[in-house]
């Protein structure tokens, strides 16, 4: 006989475990099926290990520049074996915490692959074989790295983020294919660690989805750091030769090549829409692998939702959290407001960091807004000078009122030191639909990096202090 729950969640990554925790906090009896490790990509081969290793890179950079502050630390070297142990300790600590949390909330865990069939039945194959049934099901099967023809992932010469996050030696020369969030974070990290990095991006600019000025600022900063950035290139293939390989690229007829010791493929992530069976159900999977949902994340099968990387919304852990909580509130009949993909916060942890929320200048114009923009550089900011990190800018996009004045804030785009920790007020401004005048009335503490956001908004009122 099937084991009955109020809700069964398939997939224990951020979207799935958020749904499970929130549902149990709402008094529901929850079963959570996970075939690998709780925490998913984010905890084991994504956000957490990547940011932990980026922190190693940041410490190394700081020590390298210590003598500018009169702190004589010598010539630092990195021991990636120790870095990896530290990374693993952070991951293990969070993993233990997550397991403890789910146990204390009395979420029933099933180790195995869950397959949804007819009548809301979930068959679990694996360590804990079982047949489950629930009136509500949440599909949260996530995504895996995409690959490209001609670049078979062998785990040593050609890798994706899955393997790169476990390296114990710094490669001398690296080609990173794809200049999105993952590619830029890895290019930045490897450059700090001492690799010579070539970044190959197919589109005319790196960081698609970011405001053009923000992407340009990162590309310039990368160039200054001697990362060899090529945009608008096609990658044709590679020719391995012993422990190295030559990556061929270039527009047709203008071929380039670079010999490297490691190729990192970061060309996006493929949703795992087909990972949970679905045979005999009305759940639809599109040709890209996404589970098809409406704006309330409902699939074609009544009572079955899908959340996280497996649906076509931004593939971000925090969007997964928000979607996981949303569907629980929806199935409880609380009529929550759907997550608006256009206004979610984005944070990229390269050096310089990137953070934004809301519309880019181009997207705002495209959807018909008349806009005014203002941007200010960190170069003149006191705190940025103090910390010795002045690359980057703040750009605010606001709606233009009929009288020509700046009104509602539509987008906030930050590049520079610790901007991932500074996005909060920009995110709030966009999502609270605040106006420039309202935000300009707030005081920014001095001296802080966040003064630059205040200054940029103030300048949009028509009067400013510094520029
Ligand atoms: P992405 O879709 O953001 O970027 C992939 C890049 O590769 C694009 O710029 C694309 O034009 C380029 N590309 C595709 N095929 C190519 C080819 N054959 N040659 C050269 N360039 C090619 O995907 P990414 O960076 O792999 O990240 C996957 C997902 O994970 C994204 O949705 C991303 O937002 C998310 N993510 C977010 C992070 C963050 O916000 N800090 C960190 C890591 C991942």
Short mmCIF file of C-alpha atoms and ligand atoms in Angstrom, two decimals:
data_model
loop_
_atom_site.label_atom_id
_atom_site.label_comp_id
_atom_site.label_asym_id
_atom_site.label_seq_id
_atom_site.Cartn_x
_atom_site.Cartn_y
_atom_site.Cartn_z
CA UNK A 1 0.00 0.00 0.00
CA UNK A 2 1.20 3.51 -0.77
CA UNK A 3 2.47 5.68 2.07
CA UNK A 4 0.28 8.78 2.27
CA UNK A 5 1.61 12.32 2.74
CA UNK A 6 0.00 15.73 2.34
CA UNK A 7 2.84 16.73 0.02
CA UNK A 8 5.59 14.81 -1.76
CA UNK A 9 8.57 16.76 -3.07
CA UNK A 10 10.86 15.16 -5.66
CA UNK A 11 14.33 16.69 -5.45
CA UNK A 12 16.13 18.00 -2.36
CA UNK A 13 17.95 21.04 -3.75
CA UNK A 14 17.14 24.61 -2.60
CA UNK A 15 13.75 24.73 -4.36
CA UNK A 16 12.70 21.29 -3.12
CA UNK A 17 13.93 21.58 0.46
CA UNK A 18 12.44 25.09 0.74
CA UNK A 19 9.06 23.66 -0.30
CA UNK A 20 9.46 20.80 2.21
CA UNK A 21 10.51 23.05 5.12
CA UNK A 22 7.86 25.67 4.43
CA UNK A 23 5.14 23.04 4.05
CA UNK A 24 6.10 21.39 7.31
CA UNK A 25 6.18 24.81 9.01
CA UNK A 26 2.62 25.17 7.69
CA UNK A 27 1.56 21.96 9.40
CA UNK A 28 1.64 19.61 6.40
CA UNK A 29 2.95 16.05 6.49
CA UNK A 30 5.78 16.04 3.94
CA UNK A 31 7.79 13.36 2.13
CA UNK A 32 11.00 14.44 0.38
CA UNK A 33 12.67 12.20 -2.20
CA UNK A 34 16.35 12.75 -3.06
CA UNK A 35 18.47 10.47 -5.23
CA UNK A 36 21.84 11.99 -4.38
CA UNK A 37 22.60 14.46 -1.57
CA UNK A 38 20.25 16.89 0.14
CA UNK A 39 21.24 20.44 -0.76
CA UNK A 40 21.52 19.73 -4.49
CA UNK A 41 23.72 21.57 -6.95
CA UNK A 42 23.80 24.74 -4.83
CA UNK A 43 25.33 23.09 -1.78
CA UNK A 44 27.56 20.46 -3.38
CA UNK A 45 28.65 21.63 -6.85
CA UNK A 46 27.34 25.19 -7.17
CA UNK A 47 26.85 28.36 -5.15
CA UNK A 48 28.47 27.32 -1.87
CA UNK A 49 31.68 25.59 -3.04
CA UNK A 50 32.14 28.16 -5.84
CA UNK A 51 31.85 31.13 -3.51
CA UNK A 52 34.06 29.42 -0.94
CA UNK A 53 36.85 28.95 -3.50
CA UNK A 54 36.31 32.51 -4.77
CA UNK A 55 36.96 33.60 -1.19
CA UNK A 56 40.29 31.76 -1.29
CA UNK A 57 41.06 33.76 -4.43
CA UNK A 58 40.05 36.96 -2.66
CA UNK A 59 42.27 36.23 0.37
CA UNK A 60 45.19 35.57 -1.96
CA UNK A 61 44.56 38.85 -3.78
CA UNK A 62 44.40 40.75 -0.50
CA UNK A 63 47.67 39.26 0.73
CA UNK A 64 49.34 40.01 -2.61
CA UNK A 65 48.46 43.68 -2.16
CA UNK A 66 49.19 43.76 1.58
CA UNK A 67 52.49 45.56 1.14
CA UNK A 68 50.61 48.61 -0.23
CA UNK A 69 49.22 48.95 3.29
CA UNK A 70 52.63 48.47 4.84
CA UNK A 71 51.79 44.90 5.80
CA UNK A 72 54.76 42.85 4.63
CA UNK A 73 53.45 39.32 4.09
CA UNK A 74 55.94 38.18 1.49
CA UNK A 75 55.01 36.40 -1.71
CA UNK A 76 51.94 34.25 -0.95
CA UNK A 77 51.42 30.80 -2.45
CA UNK A 78 48.16 28.89 -2.50
CA UNK A 79 47.84 25.26 -1.42
CA UNK A 80 44.61 24.13 -3.08
CA UNK A 81 44.54 20.88 -1.08
CA UNK A 82 44.07 22.95 2.09
CA UNK A 83 41.61 25.26 0.29
CA UNK A 84 39.58 22.22 -0.77
CA UNK A 85 39.53 20.90 2.80
CA UNK A 86 38.21 24.24 4.03
CA UNK A 87 35.60 24.29 1.26
CA UNK A 88 34.50 20.79 2.19
CA UNK A 89 34.22 21.74 5.86
CA UNK A 90 31.85 24.59 4.94
CA UNK A 91 29.80 22.29 2.68
CA UNK A 92 29.71 19.52 5.31
CA UNK A 93 28.64 21.95 8.03
CA UNK A 94 25.75 23.24 5.94
CA UNK A 95 24.83 19.69 4.86
CA UNK A 96 24.66 18.56 8.47
CA UNK A 97 22.60 21.60 9.37
CA UNK A 98 20.14 20.95 6.55
CA UNK A 99 19.70 17.27 7.50
CA UNK A 100 19.15 18.27 11.12
CA UNK A 101 16.62 20.92 10.15
CA UNK A 102 14.57 18.55 7.99
CA UNK A 103 14.64 15.90 10.73
CA UNK A 104 13.57 18.37 13.41
CA UNK A 105 10.68 19.46 11.17
CA UNK A 106 9.69 15.80 10.79
CA UNK A 107 10.00 15.79 7.01
CA UNK A 108 10.20 12.11 5.95
CA UNK A 109 13.23 11.56 3.72
CA UNK A 110 13.37 8.88 1.03
CA UNK A 111 16.79 8.11 -0.49
CA UNK A 112 16.25 7.14 -4.10
CA UNK A 113 14.93 8.27 -7.47
CA UNK A 114 11.31 9.37 -7.37
CA UNK A 115 9.10 8.74 -10.38
CA UNK A 116 5.70 10.36 -10.66
CA UNK A 117 3.06 8.16 -12.27
CA UNK A 118 -0.71 8.16 -12.51
CA UNK A 119 -2.92 9.16 -9.56
CA UNK A 120 -0.21 11.22 -7.84
CA UNK A 121 1.76 8.09 -7.09
CA UNK A 122 5.51 8.46 -6.59
CA UNK A 123 7.61 5.32 -6.83
CA UNK A 124 10.98 5.57 -5.08
CA UNK A 125 13.77 3.31 -6.40
CA UNK A 126 17.00 3.19 -4.44
CA UNK A 127 18.12 2.84 -0.85
CA UNK A 128 14.62 3.47 0.54
CA UNK A 129 12.25 1.84 -1.99
CA UNK A 130 8.68 2.96 -1.41
CA UNK A 131 5.47 3.94 -3.08
CA UNK A 132 4.11 7.31 -1.96
CA UNK A 133 0.90 9.13 -2.66
CA UNK A 134 -0.14 12.72 -1.95
CA UNK A 135 -2.76 15.18 -3.13
CA UNK A 136 0.05 17.60 -3.92
CA UNK A 137 3.37 16.92 -5.61
CA UNK A 138 6.26 19.33 -6.19
CA UNK A 139 8.78 18.51 -8.93
CA UNK A 140 12.18 20.03 -8.12
CA UNK A 141 14.60 17.92 -10.16
CA UNK A 142 17.02 20.75 -10.99
CA UNK A 143 19.53 21.01 -13.81
CA UNK A 144 22.92 19.74 -14.91
CA UNK A 145 25.77 21.42 -16.86
CA UNK A 146 25.24 21.72 -20.62
CA UNK A 147 28.00 20.55 -22.90
CA UNK A 148 28.86 21.37 -26.50
CA UNK A 149 29.79 19.14 -29.42
CA UNK A 150 33.51 18.52 -29.76
CA UNK A 151 34.17 18.96 -26.04
CA UNK A 152 33.60 15.63 -24.30
CA UNK A 153 33.85 16.06 -20.55
CA UNK A 154 36.69 13.79 -19.40
CA UNK A 155 37.09 15.34 -15.95
CA UNK A 156 40.77 16.15 -16.39
CA UNK A 157 41.39 18.10 -19.59
CA UNK A 158 37.81 19.19 -20.26
CA UNK A 159 35.60 19.89 -17.26
CA UNK A 160 32.37 21.57 -16.23
CA UNK A 161 31.71 23.30 -12.92
CA UNK A 162 31.08 19.86 -11.38
CA UNK A 163 34.72 18.86 -11.72
CA UNK A 164 36.37 22.27 -11.57
CA UNK A 165 35.16 22.79 -8.02
CA UNK A 166 37.36 19.90 -6.84
CA UNK A 167 40.69 20.81 -8.45
CA UNK A 168 43.70 20.47 -6.17
CA UNK A 169 46.25 22.06 -8.48
CA UNK A 170 46.18 25.42 -10.21
CA UNK A 171 46.27 24.87 -13.98
CA UNK A 172 48.83 27.01 -15.75
CA UNK A 173 46.69 27.89 -18.78
CA UNK A 174 42.90 27.69 -18.98
CA UNK A 175 40.26 28.30 -21.64
CA UNK A 176 36.82 29.09 -20.24
CA UNK A 177 34.06 28.60 -22.81
CA UNK A 178 31.01 30.73 -22.05
CA UNK A 179 31.09 34.14 -20.40
CA UNK A 180 27.94 33.89 -18.30
CA UNK A 181 27.83 33.96 -14.51
CA UNK A 182 29.68 30.66 -14.10
CA UNK A 183 32.30 31.43 -16.77
CA UNK A 184 33.05 34.87 -15.33
CA UNK A 185 33.28 33.61 -11.76
CA UNK A 186 35.69 30.83 -12.78
CA UNK A 187 37.74 33.07 -15.07
CA UNK A 188 38.10 35.53 -12.20
CA UNK A 189 38.95 32.84 -9.64
CA UNK A 190 41.51 31.07 -11.81
CA UNK A 191 43.16 34.37 -12.73
CA UNK A 192 43.55 35.23 -9.03
CA UNK A 193 44.95 31.77 -8.35
CA UNK A 194 47.64 32.38 -10.97
CA UNK A 195 46.34 30.72 -14.16
CA UNK A 196 46.58 32.51 -17.47
CA UNK A 197 42.95 32.63 -18.61
CA UNK A 198 41.29 32.91 -22.03
CA UNK A 199 37.55 33.56 -21.90
CA UNK A 200 35.57 32.70 -25.06
CA UNK A 201 32.02 34.04 -25.39
CA UNK A 202 29.76 33.51 -28.40
CA UNK A 203 27.67 36.67 -27.95
CA UNK A 204 28.95 40.21 -28.58
CA UNK A 205 29.28 40.84 -24.82
CA UNK A 206 29.94 38.77 -21.69
CA UNK A 207 27.34 38.41 -18.94
CA UNK A 208 24.13 38.25 -21.02
CA UNK A 209 21.19 39.63 -19.06
CA UNK A 210 23.31 42.24 -17.28
CA UNK A 211 23.08 45.92 -18.10
CA UNK A 212 25.46 46.76 -20.98
CA UNK A 213 27.45 49.25 -18.87
CA UNK A 214 27.86 46.71 -16.08
CA UNK A 215 29.04 43.98 -18.46
CA UNK A 216 31.45 46.43 -20.11
CA UNK A 217 32.86 47.42 -16.70
CA UNK A 218 33.53 43.76 -15.87
CA UNK A 219 35.10 43.08 -19.27
CA UNK A 220 37.39 46.10 -18.83
CA UNK A 221 38.37 45.04 -15.32
CA UNK A 222 39.08 41.52 -16.61
CA UNK A 223 41.28 42.94 -19.37
CA UNK A 224 43.18 44.97 -16.80
CA UNK A 225 43.78 41.73 -14.91
CA UNK A 226 45.09 40.21 -18.17
CA UNK A 227 42.21 37.81 -18.67
CA UNK A 228 42.16 37.38 -22.45
CA UNK A 229 38.49 38.00 -23.25
CA UNK A 230 37.16 37.18 -26.74
CA UNK A 231 33.54 37.98 -27.53
CA UNK A 232 31.54 37.09 -30.64
CA UNK A 233 33.54 33.91 -31.22
CA UNK A 234 32.56 30.39 -32.20
CA UNK A 235 34.45 27.56 -30.63
CA UNK A 236 35.17 24.92 -33.27
CA UNK A 237 36.78 22.13 -31.25
CA UNK A 238 40.06 21.20 -29.61
CA UNK A 239 43.09 19.04 -30.35
CA UNK A 240 44.48 17.23 -27.32
CA UNK A 241 48.21 16.65 -27.25
CA UNK A 242 49.41 14.90 -24.11
CA UNK A 243 48.45 16.85 -21.00
CA UNK A 244 47.55 19.97 -23.02
CA UNK A 245 45.10 20.80 -25.78
CA UNK A 246 44.62 23.50 -28.38
CA UNK A 247 41.18 25.12 -28.50
CA UNK A 248 40.21 26.39 -31.94
CA UNK A 249 37.90 29.36 -32.17
CA UNK A 250 37.07 32.43 -34.14
CA UNK A 251 34.63 33.90 -36.60
CA UNK A 252 34.64 31.90 -39.86
CA UNK A 253 37.76 32.66 -41.85
CA UNK A 254 39.48 34.38 -38.94
CA UNK A 255 40.62 31.44 -36.92
CA UNK A 256 42.26 31.72 -33.51
CA UNK A 257 43.73 29.06 -31.30
CA UNK A 258 44.97 28.83 -27.76
CA UNK A 259 46.96 26.06 -26.11
CA UNK A 260 45.78 25.31 -22.59
CA UNK A 261 46.07 22.75 -19.81
CA UNK A 262 42.38 22.85 -18.92
CA UNK A 263 39.13 23.67 -20.73
CA UNK A 264 36.18 24.76 -18.60
CA UNK A 265 32.82 24.44 -20.34
CA UNK A 266 30.28 26.85 -18.83
CA UNK A 267 27.65 27.28 -21.52
CA UNK A 268 24.54 27.09 -19.38
CA UNK A 269 22.65 24.42 -17.45
CA UNK A 270 20.15 21.94 -18.85
CA UNK A 271 16.91 21.49 -16.91
CA UNK A 272 16.22 17.89 -15.81
CA UNK A 273 12.56 17.92 -16.81
CA UNK A 274 12.53 14.24 -17.65
CA UNK A 275 14.16 13.10 -14.38
CA UNK A 276 10.97 12.27 -12.49
CA UNK A 277 9.27 9.75 -14.76
CA UNK A 278 5.97 11.53 -15.45
CA UNK A 279 4.68 8.60 -17.51
CA UNK A 280 0.91 8.62 -17.71
CA UNK A 281 0.66 12.15 -16.28
CA UNK A 282 -0.37 15.38 -17.95
CA UNK A 283 2.91 17.07 -16.98
CA UNK A 284 4.51 18.47 -20.13
CA UNK A 285 8.25 18.87 -20.76
CA UNK A 286 9.30 21.25 -23.55
CA UNK A 287 12.02 20.58 -26.11
CA UNK A 288 14.63 22.41 -23.97
CA UNK A 289 13.90 20.07 -21.05
CA UNK A 290 11.90 22.51 -18.90
CA UNK A 291 8.72 21.37 -17.16
CA UNK A 292 5.94 23.54 -18.59
CA UNK A 293 4.14 25.58 -15.90
CA UNK A 294 1.77 28.53 -15.72
CA UNK A 295 2.58 31.69 -13.78
CA UNK A 296 1.52 29.91 -10.57
CA UNK A 297 4.06 27.14 -11.28
CA UNK A 298 1.27 24.62 -11.90
CA UNK A 299 1.96 21.85 -14.41
CA UNK A 300 -0.69 20.34 -16.70
CA UNK A 301 -1.51 17.75 -14.02
CA UNK A 302 -3.81 19.18 -11.33
CA UNK A 303 -2.07 19.29 -7.93
CA UNK A 304 1.40 18.93 -9.42
CA UNK A 305 3.76 21.93 -9.29
CA UNK A 306 7.33 22.42 -10.54
CA UNK A 307 9.94 24.77 -9.04
CA UNK A 308 13.61 25.74 -9.32
CA UNK A 309 16.00 25.11 -12.21
CA UNK A 310 13.60 22.67 -13.88
CA UNK A 311 11.22 25.51 -14.83
CA UNK A 312 12.06 28.37 -17.21
CA UNK A 313 12.62 31.07 -14.58
CA UNK A 314 16.07 32.41 -13.52
CA UNK A 315 18.23 29.43 -12.47
CA UNK A 316 19.15 30.86 -9.08
CA UNK A 317 18.99 29.16 -5.68
CA UNK A 318 17.13 32.08 -4.09
CA UNK A 319 14.53 32.02 -6.87
CA UNK A 320 14.14 28.32 -6.08
CA UNK A 321 13.59 29.15 -2.39
CA UNK A 322 10.97 31.75 -3.32
CA UNK A 323 9.21 29.37 -5.72
CA UNK A 324 9.25 26.55 -3.17
CA UNK A 325 7.53 28.76 -0.60
CA UNK A 326 5.15 30.18 -3.21
CA UNK A 327 3.74 26.80 -4.26
CA UNK A 328 3.11 25.79 -0.65
CA UNK A 329 1.13 28.97 -0.08
CA UNK A 330 -0.68 28.43 -3.38
CA UNK A 331 -1.72 24.86 -2.58
CA UNK A 332 -2.92 26.06 0.83
CA UNK A 333 -5.22 28.51 -0.98
CA UNK A 334 -3.47 31.62 0.34
CA UNK A 335 -3.40 33.30 -3.11
CA UNK A 336 0.23 34.47 -2.96
CA UNK A 337 1.65 36.88 -5.54
CA UNK A 338 3.69 34.98 -8.14
CA UNK A 339 7.46 35.51 -8.23
CA UNK A 340 8.20 38.10 -10.96
CA UNK A 341 11.27 36.82 -12.84
CA UNK A 342 12.02 40.38 -14.04
CA UNK A 343 12.71 41.79 -10.58
CA UNK A 344 14.59 39.03 -8.76
CA UNK A 345 18.04 39.84 -7.34
CA UNK A 346 21.12 38.64 -9.26
CA UNK A 347 24.60 38.36 -7.74
CA UNK A 348 27.77 37.31 -9.54
CA UNK A 349 30.86 36.82 -7.36
CA UNK A 350 33.64 37.57 -9.82
CA UNK A 351 36.15 40.32 -9.12
CA UNK A 352 34.69 42.86 -9.56
CA UNK A 353 31.37 41.56 -8.27
CA UNK A 354 28.10 42.24 -10.09
CA UNK A 355 24.67 42.64 -8.52
CA UNK A 356 21.42 43.86 -9.95
CA UNK A 357 17.67 43.86 -9.71
CA UNK A 358 15.05 45.06 -12.17
CA UNK A 359 15.30 46.20 -15.75
CA UNK A 360 18.47 47.00 -17.63
CA UNK A 361 18.42 50.31 -19.50
CA UNK A 362 17.95 48.46 -22.82
CA UNK A 363 15.17 46.21 -21.48
CA UNK A 364 13.35 49.20 -19.95
CA UNK A 365 13.37 51.00 -23.31
CA UNK A 366 12.37 47.81 -25.11
CA UNK A 367 9.22 47.40 -23.03
CA UNK A 368 8.29 51.00 -23.80
CA UNK A 369 9.49 53.00 -20.79
CA UNK A 370 10.83 56.47 -21.30
CA UNK A 371 13.84 56.38 -18.99
CA UNK A 372 16.45 58.51 -17.28
CA UNK A 373 19.65 56.91 -16.05
CA UNK A 374 22.51 57.95 -13.85
CA UNK A 375 25.74 56.14 -13.11
CA UNK A 376 28.59 56.87 -10.75
CA UNK A 377 31.96 55.18 -10.45
CA UNK A 378 33.51 53.77 -7.29
CA UNK A 379 36.69 55.62 -8.22
CA UNK A 380 35.65 58.67 -6.18
CA UNK A 381 34.13 56.76 -3.25
CA UNK A 382 36.06 57.11 0.01
CA UNK A 383 35.51 53.58 1.30
CA UNK A 384 36.44 52.08 -2.07
CA UNK A 385 39.72 54.03 -1.94
CA UNK A 386 40.28 52.88 1.63
CA UNK A 387 39.82 49.21 0.76
CA UNK A 388 41.85 49.73 -2.41
CA UNK A 389 39.20 48.44 -4.78
CA UNK A 390 37.85 51.22 -6.97
CA UNK A 391 36.80 49.40 -10.17
CA UNK A 392 33.09 49.50 -10.85
CA UNK A 393 30.00 51.62 -10.85
CA UNK A 394 26.43 52.08 -9.71
CA UNK A 395 23.80 52.66 -12.37
CA UNK A 396 20.18 53.45 -11.65
CA UNK A 397 17.48 53.30 -14.32
CA UNK A 398 14.35 55.32 -13.55
CA UNK A 399 11.13 56.03 -15.36
CA UNK A 400 10.95 59.50 -16.92
CA UNK A 401 7.93 61.48 -15.76
CA UNK A 402 5.97 63.62 -18.28
CA UNK A 403 7.70 66.71 -16.80
CA UNK A 404 11.09 65.14 -17.55
CA UNK A 405 11.94 64.34 -13.93
CA UNK A 406 13.02 60.91 -12.77
CA UNK A 407 10.21 58.91 -11.12
CA UNK A 408 9.95 55.23 -10.27
CA UNK A 409 13.17 53.22 -9.99
CA UNK A 410 13.06 50.42 -12.58
CA UNK A 411 16.52 48.91 -12.25
CA UNK A 412 19.62 49.07 -10.06
CA UNK A 413 22.93 47.76 -11.43
CA UNK A 414 26.09 47.50 -9.35
CA UNK A 415 29.64 46.47 -10.21
CA UNK A 416 32.42 46.68 -7.64
CA UNK A 417 33.59 45.75 -4.15
CA UNK A 418 31.09 43.77 -2.05
CA UNK A 419 28.17 44.83 -4.26
CA UNK A 420 26.53 41.43 -3.71
CA UNK A 421 26.09 42.57 -0.10
CA UNK A 422 24.96 46.04 -1.14
CA UNK A 423 22.10 45.08 -3.45
CA UNK A 424 19.51 44.99 -0.64
CA UNK A 425 18.37 48.57 -0.89
CA UNK A 426 18.39 48.54 -4.70
CA UNK A 427 16.31 45.35 -4.69
CA UNK A 428 13.87 46.88 -2.20
CA UNK A 429 13.62 50.09 -4.21
CA UNK A 430 12.73 48.21 -7.41
CA UNK A 431 10.31 45.78 -5.78
CA UNK A 432 8.68 48.38 -3.53
CA UNK A 433 8.22 50.44 -6.72
CA UNK A 434 9.87 53.35 -4.92
CA UNK A 435 10.53 56.67 -6.64
CA UNK A 436 13.84 58.46 -6.89
CA UNK A 437 12.57 61.20 -4.52
CA UNK A 438 11.53 58.66 -1.88
CA UNK A 439 14.85 56.82 -1.90
CA UNK A 440 16.92 60.02 -2.05
CA UNK A 441 15.41 61.07 1.29
CA UNK A 442 17.20 58.23 3.10
CA UNK A 443 20.60 58.73 4.74
CA UNK A 444 23.53 56.55 3.72
CA UNK A 445 26.14 55.99 6.42
CA UNK A 446 29.57 57.52 5.78
CA UNK A 447 32.06 56.32 4.80
CA UNK A 448 30.51 53.31 3.08
CA UNK A 449 30.48 51.77 -0.35
CA UNK A 450 26.69 52.06 -0.35
CA UNK A 451 26.97 55.85 -0.35
CA UNK A 452 27.45 55.54 -4.10
CA UNK A 453 23.93 54.14 -4.50
CA UNK A 454 22.57 57.08 -2.48
CA UNK A 455 24.62 59.51 -4.55
CA UNK A 456 23.40 58.03 -7.83
CA UNK A 457 19.76 58.21 -6.77
CA UNK A 458 20.29 61.75 -5.42
CA UNK A 459 21.72 62.86 -8.76
CA UNK A 460 18.52 61.68 -10.45
CA UNK A 461 16.54 64.19 -8.38
CA UNK A 462 18.41 66.90 -10.27
CA UNK A 463 20.64 67.96 -7.38
CA UNK A 464 23.57 66.05 -5.95
CA UNK A 465 26.61 66.57 -3.77
CA UNK A 466 29.47 65.03 -5.66
CA UNK A 467 28.78 64.60 -9.34
P1 LIG B 1 24.63 31.31 -18.76
O1 LIG B 1 23.50 30.93 -19.61
O2 LIG B 1 24.48 32.40 -17.79
O3 LIG B 1 25.88 31.68 -19.66
C1 LIG B 1 26.38 30.82 -20.65
C2 LIG B 1 27.17 31.65 -21.63
O4 LIG B 1 27.79 30.78 -22.56
C3 LIG B 1 26.32 32.62 -22.44
O5 LIG B 1 26.91 33.87 -22.38
C4 LIG B 1 26.33 32.02 -23.83
O6 LIG B 1 26.25 32.99 -24.84
C5 LIG B 1 27.68 31.33 -23.85
N1 LIG B 1 27.79 30.23 -24.80
C6 LIG B 1 26.89 29.27 -25.04
N2 LIG B 1 27.39 28.40 -25.96
C7 LIG B 1 28.63 28.85 -26.27
C8 LIG B 1 29.66 28.39 -27.15
N3 LIG B 1 29.50 27.29 -27.87
N4 LIG B 1 30.80 29.10 -27.22
C9 LIG B 1 30.98 30.21 -26.48
N5 LIG B 1 30.05 30.69 -25.65
C10 LIG B 1 28.88 30.01 -25.54
O7 LIG B 1 25.10 29.94 -18.06
P2 LIG B 1 26.16 29.63 -16.95
O8 LIG B 1 27.10 30.75 -16.73
O9 LIG B 1 26.72 28.31 -17.33
O10 LIG B 1 25.26 29.49 -15.68
C11 LIG B 1 24.18 28.55 -15.66
C12 LIG B 1 23.06 29.07 -14.82
O11 LIG B 1 23.43 29.12 -13.48
C13 LIG B 1 22.64 30.45 -15.25
O12 LIG B 1 21.26 30.55 -15.27
C14 LIG B 1 23.22 31.31 -14.20
O13 LIG B 1 22.47 32.47 -13.99
C15 LIG B 1 23.20 30.42 -12.97
N6 LIG B 1 24.29 30.80 -12.11
C16 LIG B 1 24.27 31.96 -11.45
C17 LIG B 1 25.30 32.34 -10.65
C18 LIG B 1 25.25 33.61 -9.95
O14 LIG B 1 24.27 34.30 -10.07
N7 LIG B 1 26.28 33.98 -9.19
C19 LIG B 1 26.50 31.54 -10.49
C20 LIG B 1 26.44 30.36 -11.25
C21 LIG B 1 25.38 30.01 -12.02
#
